[in-house]
PDB file of C-alpha atoms in Angstrom:
ATOM      1  CA  MET A  11      84.010  73.096 127.689  1.00 47.00           C
ATOM      2  CA  ASN A  12      84.351  74.585 131.221  1.00 48.00           C
ATOM      3  CA  SER A  13      85.981  77.930 132.049  1.00 46.00           C
ATOM      4  CA  THR A  14      89.325  76.298 132.818  1.00 47.00           C
ATOM      5  CA  ASP A  15      89.423  74.655 129.421  1.00 47.00           C
ATOM      6  CA  LYS A  16      88.554  77.949 127.781  1.00 44.00           C
ATOM      7  CA  ASP A  17      91.406  79.721 129.502  1.00 44.00           C
ATOM      8  CA  ASN A  18      93.887  77.063 128.467  1.00 44.00           C
ATOM      9  CA  SER A  19      92.670  76.667 124.905  1.00 41.00           C
ATOM     10  CA  CYS A  20      94.446  78.042 121.853  1.00 42.00           C
ATOM     11  CA  CYS A  21      93.086  79.339 118.574  1.00 42.00           C
ATOM     12  CA  ALA A  22      93.777  77.797 115.216  1.00 42.00           C
ATOM     13  CA  VAL A  23      92.877  79.186 111.808  1.00 42.00           C
ATOM     14  CA  ILE A  24      90.845  76.741 109.738  1.00 42.00           C
ATOM     15  CA  LYS A  25      89.022  77.036 106.388  1.00 43.00           C
ATOM     16  CA  ARG A  26      85.274  76.897 106.224  1.00 47.00           C
ATOM     17  CA  ASP A  27      85.384  75.877 102.580  1.00 50.00           C
ATOM     18  CA  ASP A  28      88.261  74.064 100.943  1.00 50.00           C
ATOM     19  CA  ASP A  29      87.442  75.760  97.634  1.00 52.00           C
ATOM     20  CA  ASP A  30      87.508  79.307  99.042  1.00 47.00           C
ATOM     21  CA  VAL A  31      90.832  80.269 100.583  1.00 42.00           C
ATOM     22  CA  SER A  32      89.612  83.775 101.444  1.00 42.00           C
ATOM     23  CA  ILE A  33      87.244  82.568 104.209  1.00 41.00           C
ATOM     24  CA  VAL A  34      88.834  81.623 107.493  1.00 41.00           C
ATOM     25  CA  ASP A  35      87.455  80.868 110.906  1.00 43.00           C
ATOM     26  CA  TYR A  36      88.815  80.223 114.365  1.00 40.00           C
ATOM     27  CA  GLN A  37      88.259  76.996 116.268  1.00 43.00           C
ATOM     28  CA  ALA A  38      89.282  76.200 119.809  1.00 41.00           C
ATOM     29  CA  TYR A  39      91.368  73.115 120.391  1.00 40.00           C
ATOM     30  CA  PRO A  40      93.242  71.730 123.403  1.00 47.00           C
ATOM     31  CA  PRO A  41      96.652  73.274 123.990  1.00 48.00           C
ATOM     32  CA  ALA A  42      99.625  71.494 122.499  1.00 46.00           C
ATOM     33  CA  PRO A  43     102.253  69.994 124.788  1.00 48.00           C
ATOM     34  CA  PRO A  44     104.835  72.528 125.926  1.00 50.00           C
ATOM     35  CA  ARG A  45     107.676  72.978 123.490  1.00 48.00           C
ATOM     36  CA  PRO A  46     111.178  72.284 124.697  1.00 45.00           C
ATOM     37  CA  THR A  47     112.890  75.390 125.946  1.00 43.00           C
ATOM     38  CA  SER A  48     116.012  76.479 124.155  1.00 38.00           C
ATOM     39  CA  SER A  49     118.359  79.408 124.411  1.00 36.00           C
ATOM     40  CA  THR A  50     118.478  79.761 120.646  1.00 35.00           C
ATOM     41  CA  THR A  51     116.026  81.872 118.627  1.00 44.00           C
ATOM     42  CA  PRO A  52     113.770  79.919 116.233  1.00 47.00           C
ATOM     43  CA  THR A  53     114.688  80.304 112.572  1.00 43.00           C
ATOM     44  CA  SER A  54     112.963  79.722 109.251  1.00 44.00           C
ATOM     45  CA  ASP A  55     114.434  76.208 109.294  1.00 48.00           C
ATOM     46  CA  GLY A  56     112.505  75.369 112.448  1.00 52.00           C
ATOM     47  CA  PRO A  57     108.787  74.809 113.072  1.00 64.00           C
ATOM     48  CA  LEU A  58     106.269  77.633 112.914  1.00 65.00           C
ATOM     49  CA  ASN A  59     105.431  79.513 116.087  1.00 68.00           C
ATOM     50  CA  TYR A  60     102.092  78.946 117.767  1.00 67.00           C
ATOM     51  CA  SER A  61     100.138  81.442 119.886  1.00 66.00           C
ATOM     52  CA  SER A  62      96.733  81.916 121.480  1.00 68.00           C
ATOM     53  CA  ASN A  63      96.838  85.629 120.565  1.00 70.00           C
ATOM     54  CA  ILE A  64      94.520  85.977 117.563  1.00 73.00           C
ATOM     55  CA  LEU A  65      95.653  89.595 117.084  1.00 73.00           C
ATOM     56  CA  LEU A  66      98.881  88.193 115.667  1.00 75.00           C
ATOM     57  CA  VAL A  67      96.826  86.774 112.776  1.00 76.00           C
ATOM     58  CA  TYR A  68      95.526  90.274 112.034  1.00 77.00           C
ATOM     59  CA  ARG A  69      99.015  91.725 112.371  1.00 78.00           C
ATOM     60  CA  LEU A  70     100.406  89.079 110.031  1.00 79.00           C
ATOM     61  CA  HIS A  71      97.852  89.907 107.335  1.00 85.00           C
ATOM     62  CA  GLU A  72      98.440  93.637 107.851  1.00 85.00           C
ATOM     63  CA  MET A  73     102.197  93.267 107.370  1.00 85.00           C
ATOM     64  CA  ARG A  74     101.706  91.079 104.290  1.00 89.00           C
ATOM     65  CA  HIS A  75      99.348  93.671 102.770  1.00 91.00           C
ATOM     66  CA  MET A  76     101.727  96.511 103.632  1.00 90.00           C
ATOM     67  CA  GLU A  77     104.615  94.584 102.094  1.00 91.00           C
ATOM     68  CA  ASN A  78     102.716  94.198  98.809  1.00 93.00           C
ATOM     69  CA  VAL A  79     101.666  97.859  98.784  1.00 94.00           C
ATOM     70  CA  ASN A  80     105.227  99.090  99.258  1.00 94.00           C
ATOM     71  CA  PHE A  81     106.514  96.776  96.536  1.00 95.00           C
ATOM     72  CA  SER A  82     103.923  98.241  94.135  1.00 95.00           C
ATOM     73  CA  LEU A  83     104.902 101.765  95.174  1.00 95.00           C
ATOM     74  CA  ALA A  84     108.576 100.947  94.580  1.00 95.00           C
ATOM     75  CA  ILE A  85     107.740  99.887  91.019  1.00 96.00           C
ATOM     76  CA  ALA A  86     105.766 103.140  90.544  1.00 96.00           C
ATOM     77  CA  CYS A  87     108.840 105.109  91.679  1.00 95.00           C
ATOM     78  CA  LEU A  88     110.955 103.404  89.024  1.00 96.00           C
ATOM     79  CA  VAL A  89     108.313 104.201  86.399  1.00 96.00           C
ATOM     80  CA  TYR A  90     108.453 107.876  87.439  1.00 95.00           C
ATOM     81  CA  CYS A  91     112.242 107.728  87.150  1.00 94.00           C
ATOM     82  CA  GLY A  92     111.860 106.420  83.594  1.00 96.00           C
ATOM     83  CA  ILE A  93     109.369 109.195  82.788  1.00 96.00           C
ATOM     84  CA  ASN A  94     111.861 111.847  83.904  1.00 94.00           C
ATOM     85  CA  ILE A  95     114.645 110.302  81.809  1.00 96.00           C
ATOM     86  CA  ALA A  96     112.322 110.298  78.786  1.00 95.00           C
ATOM     87  CA  LEU A  97     111.392 113.933  79.435  1.00 94.00           C
ATOM     88  CA  ILE A  98     115.080 114.931  79.573  1.00 94.00           C
ATOM     89  CA  VAL A  99     115.607 113.336  76.162  1.00 95.00           C
ATOM     90  CA  THR A 100     112.448 114.971  74.798  1.00 94.00           C
ATOM     91  CA  ASN A 101     113.463 118.349  76.231  1.00 92.00           C
ATOM     92  CA  TYR A 102     116.820 118.111  74.456  1.00 92.00           C
ATOM     93  CA  VAL A 103     115.349 116.977  71.144  1.00 93.00           C
ATOM     94  CA  ASN A 104     112.613 119.630  71.127  1.00 89.00           C
ATOM     95  CA  SER A 105     115.051 122.416  72.037  1.00 87.00           C
ATOM     96  CA  HIS A 106     117.168 121.524  68.971  1.00 86.00           C
ATOM     97  CA  ASN A 107     114.152 121.271  66.659  1.00 85.00           C
ATOM     98  CA  GLU A 108     112.127 124.327  67.596  1.00 79.00           C
ATOM     99  CA  ASP A 109     110.605 124.739  64.144  1.00 80.00           C
ATOM    100  CA  ASP A 110     109.274 121.187  64.008  1.00 84.00           C
ATOM    101  CA  PRO A 111     109.508 119.518  67.442  1.00 86.00           C
ATOM    102  CA  PRO A 112     109.000 115.722  67.312  1.00 91.00           C
ATOM    103  CA  VAL A 113     106.842 115.840  70.465  1.00 89.00           C
ATOM    104  CA  SER A 114     104.128 118.468  70.860  1.00 90.00           C
ATOM    105  CA  GLU A 115     104.542 120.912  73.725  1.00 88.00           C
ATOM    106  CA  GLN A 116     101.114 120.047  75.081  1.00 90.00           C
ATOM    107  CA  SER A 117     101.798 116.306  75.238  1.00 91.00           C
ATOM    108  CA  PHE A 118     105.188 117.022  76.798  1.00 92.00           C
ATOM    109  CA  HIS A 119     103.764 119.200  79.569  1.00 92.00           C
ATOM    110  CA  VAL A 120     100.705 117.030  80.225  1.00 93.00           C
ATOM    111  CA  LEU A 121     103.014 114.068  80.893  1.00 94.00           C
ATOM    112  CA  GLU A 122     105.270 116.270  83.038  1.00 92.00           C
ATOM    113  CA  PHE A 123     102.542 117.680  85.282  1.00 94.00           C
ATOM    114  CA  TRP A 124     100.442 114.540  85.666  1.00 95.00           C
ATOM    115  CA  GLY A 125     103.553 112.476  86.351  1.00 94.00           C
ATOM    116  CA  THR A 126     104.495 114.895  89.130  1.00 93.00           C
ATOM    117  CA  PHE A 127     100.996 114.665  90.619  1.00 95.00           C
ATOM    118  CA  LEU A 128     100.949 110.853  90.596  1.00 95.00           C
ATOM    119  CA  PHE A 129     104.384 110.777  92.219  1.00 94.00           C
ATOM    120  CA  ALA A 130     103.103 113.089  94.979  1.00 92.00           C
ATOM    121  CA  VAL A 131     100.324 110.551  95.591  1.00 94.00           C
ATOM    122  CA  VAL A 132     102.902 107.737  95.712  1.00 94.00           C
ATOM    123  CA  GLU A 133     104.949 109.614  98.331  1.00 90.00           C
ATOM    124  CA  CYS A 134     101.842 110.237 100.432  1.00 90.00           C
ATOM    125  CA  ILE A 135     100.809 106.569 100.338  1.00 92.00           C
ATOM    126  CA  SER A 136     104.352 105.417 101.141  1.00 90.00           C
ATOM    127  CA  LEU A 137     104.419 107.545 104.290  1.00 87.00           C
ATOM    128  CA  THR A 138     100.992 106.325 105.410  1.00 85.00           C
ATOM    129  CA  SER A 139     101.805 102.675 104.602  1.00 86.00           C
ATOM    130  CA  THR A 140     105.077 102.404 106.453  1.00 86.00           C
ATOM    131  CA  PRO A 141     105.510  99.967 109.353  1.00 84.00           C
ATOM    132  CA  LYS A 142     107.790 102.505 111.003  1.00 80.00           C
ATOM    133  CA  SER A 143     106.576 104.962 113.582  1.00 73.00           C
ATOM    134  CA  ILE A 144     106.007 108.418 112.074  1.00 73.00           C
ATOM    135  CA  LEU A 145     107.859 109.841 115.074  1.00 70.00           C
ATOM    136  CA  ASN A 146     110.956 107.975 113.888  1.00 69.00           C
ATOM    137  CA  ILE A 147     110.583 109.573 110.447  1.00 74.00           C
ATOM    138  CA  TYR A 148     109.875 113.159 111.500  1.00 73.00           C
ATOM    139  CA  ASN A 149     109.454 114.606 114.976  1.00 72.00           C
ATOM    140  CA  ASN A 150     106.281 116.539 114.049  1.00 74.00           C
ATOM    141  CA  PRO A 151     103.833 114.074 112.426  1.00 74.00           C
ATOM    142  CA  HIS A 152     100.992 116.597 112.140  1.00 77.00           C
ATOM    143  CA  ALA A 153     103.167 119.074 110.227  1.00 79.00           C
ATOM    144  CA  LEU A 154     104.387 116.286 107.942  1.00 81.00           C
ATOM    145  CA  ARG A 155     100.818 115.208 107.130  1.00 80.00           C
ATOM    146  CA  LEU A 156      99.849 118.824 106.430  1.00 84.00           C
ATOM    147  CA  ILE A 157     102.784 119.192 104.036  1.00 85.00           C
ATOM    148  CA  LEU A 158     101.786 115.976 102.263  1.00 84.00           C
ATOM    149  CA  PHE A 159      98.214 117.167 101.735  1.00 86.00           C
ATOM    150  CA  PHE A 160      99.416 120.551 100.483  1.00 88.00           C
ATOM    151  CA  ASN A 161     101.827 118.782  98.140  1.00 89.00           C
ATOM    152  CA  ILE A 162      99.004 116.819  96.505  1.00 92.00           C
ATOM    153  CA  VAL A 163      96.844 119.929  96.046  1.00 92.00           C
ATOM    154  CA  ALA A 164      99.722 121.987  94.643  1.00 91.00           C
ATOM    155  CA  ALA A 165     100.713 119.150  92.275  1.00 92.00           C
ATOM    156  CA  SER A 166      97.187 118.533  90.983  1.00 94.00           C
ATOM    157  CA  LEU A 167      96.349 122.207  90.302  1.00 94.00           C
ATOM    158  CA  PRO A 168      98.874 122.860  87.471  1.00 93.00           C
ATOM    159  CA  ALA A 169      98.139 119.447  85.936  1.00 94.00           C
ATOM    160  CA  ILE A 170      94.446 120.296  85.707  1.00 95.00           C
ATOM    161  CA  LEU A 171      95.112 123.811  84.359  1.00 94.00           C
ATOM    162  CA  VAL A 172      97.455 122.573  81.610  1.00 93.00           C
ATOM    163  CA  THR A 173      94.956 119.881  80.618  1.00 93.00           C
ATOM    164  CA  LEU A 174      92.193 122.485  80.289  1.00 93.00           C
ATOM    165  CA  ASN A 175      94.183 125.048  78.291  1.00 92.00           C
ATOM    166  CA  TYR A 176      97.922 124.548  77.804  1.00 89.00           C
ATOM    167  CA  GLU A 177      98.773 127.813  76.035  1.00 87.00           C
ATOM    168  CA  TYR A 178      96.881 130.049  78.455  1.00 90.00           C
ATOM    169  CA  PHE A 179      97.979 128.405  81.726  1.00 91.00           C
ATOM    170  CA  GLU A 180     101.511 127.282  80.791  1.00 88.00           C
ATOM    171  CA  ILE A 181     103.490 129.969  82.634  1.00 88.00           C
ATOM    172  CA  ILE A 182     101.346 130.089  85.780  1.00 91.00           C
ATOM    173  CA  SER A 183     101.375 126.277  85.934  1.00 90.00           C
ATOM    174  CA  HIS A 184     105.174 126.252  85.874  1.00 89.00           C
ATOM    175  CA  GLN A 185     105.285 128.897  88.609  1.00 88.00           C
ATOM    176  CA  ILE A 186     103.019 126.795  90.833  1.00 90.00           C
ATOM    177  CA  GLU A 187     104.979 123.634  90.099  1.00 88.00           C
ATOM    178  CA  TYR A 188     108.349 125.178  90.932  1.00 85.00           C
ATOM    179  CA  LEU A 189     106.933 126.705  94.111  1.00 85.00           C
ATOM    180  CA  ASN A 190     105.674 123.224  94.997  1.00 85.00           C
ATOM    181  CA  GLU A 191     109.262 121.992  94.742  1.00 83.00           C
ATOM    182  CA  LEU A 192     109.564 123.457  98.237  1.00 80.00           C
ATOM    183  CA  THR A 193     107.243 120.804  99.683  1.00 81.00           C
ATOM    184  CA  MET A 194     108.412 118.011  97.378  1.00 82.00           C
ATOM    185  CA  SER A 195     112.073 118.511  98.219  1.00 80.00           C
ATOM    186  CA  PHE A 196     111.201 118.746 101.922  1.00 80.00           C
ATOM    187  CA  VAL A 197     109.388 115.386 101.788  1.00 82.00           C
ATOM    188  CA  ASP A 198     112.337 113.847  99.927  1.00 80.00           C
ATOM    189  CA  LEU A 199     114.755 115.095 102.558  1.00 79.00           C
ATOM    190  CA  VAL A 200     112.548 113.695 105.331  1.00 79.00           C
ATOM    191  CA  LEU A 201     112.550 110.283 103.619  1.00 80.00           C
ATOM    192  CA  LEU A 202     116.309 110.417 103.117  1.00 79.00           C
ATOM    193  CA  TRP A 203     116.920 111.446 106.728  1.00 77.00           C
ATOM    194  CA  SER A 204     114.739 108.594 108.011  1.00 76.00           C
ATOM    195  CA  LEU A 205     116.782 106.118 105.953  1.00 77.00           C
ATOM    196  CA  CYS A 206     120.237 107.425 106.844  1.00 76.00           C
ATOM    197  CA  GLN A 207     119.440 108.807 110.322  1.00 62.00           C
ATOM    198  CA  TYR A 208     121.756 111.757 109.834  1.00 54.00           C
ATOM    199  CA  GLU A 209     122.089 114.095 112.765  1.00 50.00           C
ATOM    200  CA  GLY A 210     120.214 117.252 111.871  1.00 51.00           C
ATOM    201  CA  THR A 211     117.206 119.406 112.512  1.00 49.00           C
ATOM    202  CA  SER A 212     114.011 120.230 110.690  1.00 50.00           C
ATOM    203  CA  LEU A 213     115.389 123.736 110.111  1.00 53.00           C
ATOM    204  CA  MET A 214     118.256 122.325 108.051  1.00 63.00           C
ATOM    205  CA  LEU A 215     115.833 120.205 105.982  1.00 57.00           C
ATOM    206  CA  ALA A 216     113.614 123.213 105.353  1.00 55.00           C
ATOM    207  CA  GLY A 217     116.638 125.289 104.338  1.00 64.00           C
ATOM    208  CA  ILE A 218     117.822 122.774 101.731  1.00 66.00           C
ATOM    209  CA  ALA A 219     114.279 122.403 100.381  1.00 62.00           C
ATOM    210  CA  SER A 220     113.995 126.178 100.037  1.00 71.00           C
ATOM    211  CA  ILE A 221     117.276 126.354  98.088  1.00 78.00           C
ATOM    212  CA  VAL A 222     116.044 123.752  95.578  1.00 74.00           C
ATOM    213  CA  ALA A 223     112.809 125.671  94.962  1.00 74.00           C
ATOM    214  CA  VAL A 224     114.520 129.076  94.755  1.00 81.00           C
ATOM    215  CA  VAL A 225     117.127 127.857  92.237  1.00 82.00           C
ATOM    216  CA  GLN A 226     114.476 126.478  89.888  1.00 80.00           C
ATOM    217  CA  LEU A 227     112.361 129.640  90.137  1.00 79.00           C
ATOM    218  CA  ALA A 228     115.436 131.823  89.560  1.00 83.00           C
ATOM    219  CA  VAL A 229     116.448 129.895  86.442  1.00 82.00           C
ATOM    220  CA  TYR A 230     112.913 129.903  85.041  1.00 80.00           C
ATOM    221  CA  ASN A 231     112.166 133.580  85.698  1.00 79.00           C
ATOM    222  CA  GLY A 232     115.623 135.169  85.649  1.00 80.00           C
ATOM    223  CA  MET A 233     116.502 134.681  81.980  1.00 78.00           C
ATOM    224  CA  GLY A 234     113.743 136.859  80.537  1.00 75.00           C
ATOM    225  CA  LYS A 235     111.230 136.191  77.777  1.00 76.00           C
ATOM    226  CA  THR A 236     111.392 135.694  74.046  1.00 75.00           C
ATOM    227  CA  GLU A 237     109.605 137.930  71.537  1.00 72.00           C
ATOM    228  CA  SER A 238     106.723 135.465  71.447  1.00 72.00           C
ATOM    229  CA  GLY A 239     106.343 135.628  75.242  1.00 70.00           C
ATOM    230  CA  ASP A 240     107.886 132.257  76.078  1.00 75.00           C
ATOM    231  CA  MET A 241     110.272 131.943  79.008  1.00 75.00           C
ATOM    232  CA  VAL A 242     113.931 131.724  77.941  1.00 75.00           C
ATOM    233  CA  GLY A 243     114.803 129.740  81.070  1.00 77.00           C
ATOM    234  CA  GLU A 244     112.175 127.052  80.486  1.00 84.00           C
ATOM    235  CA  VAL A 245     114.563 124.563  78.843  1.00 85.00           C
ATOM    236  CA  PRO A 246     117.349 124.748  81.489  1.00 87.00           C
ATOM    237  CA  ALA A 247     114.731 124.800  84.251  1.00 88.00           C
ATOM    238  CA  HIS A 248     113.306 121.586  82.821  1.00 89.00           C
ATOM    239  CA  TYR A 249     116.730 119.948  83.001  1.00 89.00           C
ATOM    240  CA  LEU A 250     116.943 120.867  86.694  1.00 86.00           C
ATOM    241  CA  GLU A 251     113.380 119.739  87.344  1.00 87.00           C
ATOM    242  CA  PHE A 252     113.753 116.334  85.699  1.00 91.00           C
ATOM    243  CA  THR A 253     117.131 115.695  87.315  1.00 87.00           C
ATOM    244  CA  PHE A 254     115.575 116.488  90.672  1.00 86.00           C
ATOM    245  CA  GLY A 255     112.668 114.169  89.760  1.00 88.00           C
ATOM    246  CA  ILE A 256     115.074 111.290  89.105  1.00 90.00           C
ATOM    247  CA  ILE A 257     116.774 111.827  92.471  1.00 87.00           C
ATOM    248  CA  SER A 258     113.384 112.056  94.225  1.00 88.00           C
ATOM    249  CA  SER A 259     112.145 108.853  92.601  1.00 90.00           C
ATOM    250  CA  LEU A 260     115.244 106.933  93.691  1.00 89.00           C
ATOM    251  CA  ILE A 261     114.941 108.210  97.280  1.00 88.00           C
ATOM    252  CA  ALA A 262     111.269 107.198  97.368  1.00 90.00           C
ATOM    253  CA  PHE A 263     112.157 103.805  95.834  1.00 93.00           C
ATOM    254  CA  TRP A 264     114.732 103.250  98.576  1.00 90.00           C
ATOM    255  CA  PHE A 265     112.187 104.223 101.241  1.00 90.00           C
ATOM    256  CA  CYS A 266     109.498 101.873  99.840  1.00 92.00           C
ATOM    257  CA  MET A 267     111.908  98.948  99.585  1.00 93.00           C
ATOM    258  CA  ASP A 268     113.081  99.601 103.146  1.00 90.00           C
ATOM    259  CA  ASN A 269     109.429  99.475 104.236  1.00 89.00           C
ATOM    260  CA  LYS A 270     108.987  96.167 102.387  1.00 91.00           C
ATOM    261  CA  ILE A 271     112.073  94.690 104.039  1.00 90.00           C
ATOM    262  CA  MET A 272     110.893  95.772 107.500  1.00 86.00           C
ATOM    263  CA  CYS A 273     107.478  94.200 106.872  1.00 86.00           C
ATOM    264  CA  GLY A 274     109.164  90.961 105.811  1.00 85.00           C
ATOM    265  CA  LYS A 275     111.294  91.055 108.946  1.00 83.00           C
ATOM    266  CA  GLU A 276     108.267  91.352 111.224  1.00 81.00           C
ATOM    267  CA  ILE A 277     106.469  88.598 109.311  1.00 80.00           C
ATOM    268  CA  GLY A 278     109.468  86.383 109.991  1.00 79.00           C
ATOM    269  CA  GLU A 279     109.429  87.317 113.681  1.00 78.00           C
ATOM    270  CA  ILE A 280     105.731  86.407 113.940  1.00 76.00           C
ATOM    271  CA  LEU A 281     106.137  83.089 112.172  1.00 76.00           C
ATOM    272  CA  TYR A 282     109.575  81.958 113.343  1.00 75.00           C
ATOM    273  CA  GLY A 283     111.071  84.386 115.853  1.00 68.00           C
ATOM    274  CA  THR A 284     110.287  86.113 119.161  1.00 68.00           C
ATOM    275  CA  HIS A 285     107.723  88.774 118.317  1.00 60.00           C
ATOM    276  CA  ASN A 286     107.367  89.948 121.921  1.00 61.00           C
ATOM    277  CA  GLN A 287     110.513  92.070 121.480  1.00 57.00           C
ATOM    278  CA  CYS A 288     109.587  93.554 118.078  1.00 62.00           C
ATOM    279  CA  ASN A 289     111.045  97.084 117.894  1.00 61.00           C
ATOM    280  CA  ILE A 290     108.531  98.121 115.220  1.00 64.00           C
ATOM    281  CA  CYS A 291     105.589  97.406 117.550  1.00 64.00           C
ATOM    282  CA  VAL A 292     107.339  99.144 120.455  1.00 60.00           C
ATOM    283  CA  ASP A 293     107.847 102.287 118.352  1.00 59.00           C
ATOM    284  CA  ASN A 294     104.228 102.272 117.160  1.00 61.00           C
ATOM    285  CA  SER A 295     103.056 101.814 120.740  1.00 62.00           C
ATOM    286  CA  ASN A 296     105.145 104.819 121.761  1.00 61.00           C
ATOM    287  CA  GLU A 297     103.653 106.872 118.951  1.00 57.00           C
ATOM    288  CA  PHE A 298     100.120 105.945 120.011  1.00 58.00           C
ATOM    289  CA  SER A 299     100.859 106.847 123.639  1.00 60.00           C
ATOM    290  CA  GLU A 300     102.356 110.218 122.728  1.00 60.00           C
ATOM    291  CA  THR A 301      99.724 111.120 120.127  1.00 57.00           C
ATOM    292  CA  TYR A 302      96.498 109.962 121.764  1.00 57.00           C
ATOM    293  CA  LEU A 303      97.261 109.317 125.432  1.00 60.00           C
ATOM    294  CA  ASN A 304      99.723 112.183 126.028  1.00 61.00           C
ATOM    295  CA  LYS A 305     102.088 109.868 127.860  1.00 52.00           C
ATOM    296  CA  SER A 306     105.841 110.130 127.940  1.00 48.00           C
ATOM    297  CA  ARG A 307     107.675 108.045 125.394  1.00 46.00           C
ATOM    298  CA  LEU A 308     108.755 104.555 126.376  1.00 43.00           C
ATOM    299  CA  ASN A 309     112.124 103.155 125.567  1.00 44.00           C
ATOM    300  CA  ARG A 310     112.648  99.924 123.652  1.00 42.00           C
ATOM    301  CA  TYR A 311     112.522  97.889 126.867  1.00 36.00           C
ATOM    302  CA  GLY A 312     109.123  99.177 127.944  1.00 42.00           C
ATOM    303  CA  SER A 313     110.134 101.375 130.877  1.00 41.00           C
ATOM    304  CA  VAL A 314     109.301 105.070 131.132  1.00 39.00           C
TER     305      VAL A 314
END
């Protein structure tokens, strides 16, 4: 094949082994006849697109993987929502049967703290597995990543302490957890803002997050202690915490499903549509230029 043929050739994905669908290879073949031009956009009812750009194959697999990851994360968010509902019921039942609680305090708090930690991991993965540009989610990506890492550390610490010795570390673990509500509520507000695109500033988000954390700390610490040294405000603080957990899980579920839908949309554009005007890729290109190349942001049409 001469150089001219190489330039005009396209790439097709073929299987090396019919029994192994995981192994693919690329083989050059002569270009197909030009397709008839049309003013209409191809749809799923029409033939598949064809392209000599093999990077689209990588992008297609990346979007499919990201779609599956976000669907799994959405299910995990619903599981966390169910855990919080169960903890509300358990908190009510135990508070009305203090002499003989049906669920031990240690089992109750181990589920509470480890559930919070796993949900913090889910939020972190959802923000790193989104097809959207981080700049479209929050205008300071480095600060957002720092908050996410701090959130995971602050959520894992009380879970580990309670697992080691519940009675000794119970109060300090609750203090750390309610302080960590500051970062958790901030992340939730960032996710909600990215979904609704409300006009606002990071200062407003930080202010609302601070109020959530301060209210829970005030309820937990402001009602005094019992004769045995337990916190009087623990039960009402738990109601606030689990209600906030349900709201957080639903926000994260919405965010993950929105990610899945956007991945499916780009998959459709690659297979059936006009991917050269994909807004997701334009936004990610802008983010790369601003983060690594220090260039001014491009608009959706490619001009500076």
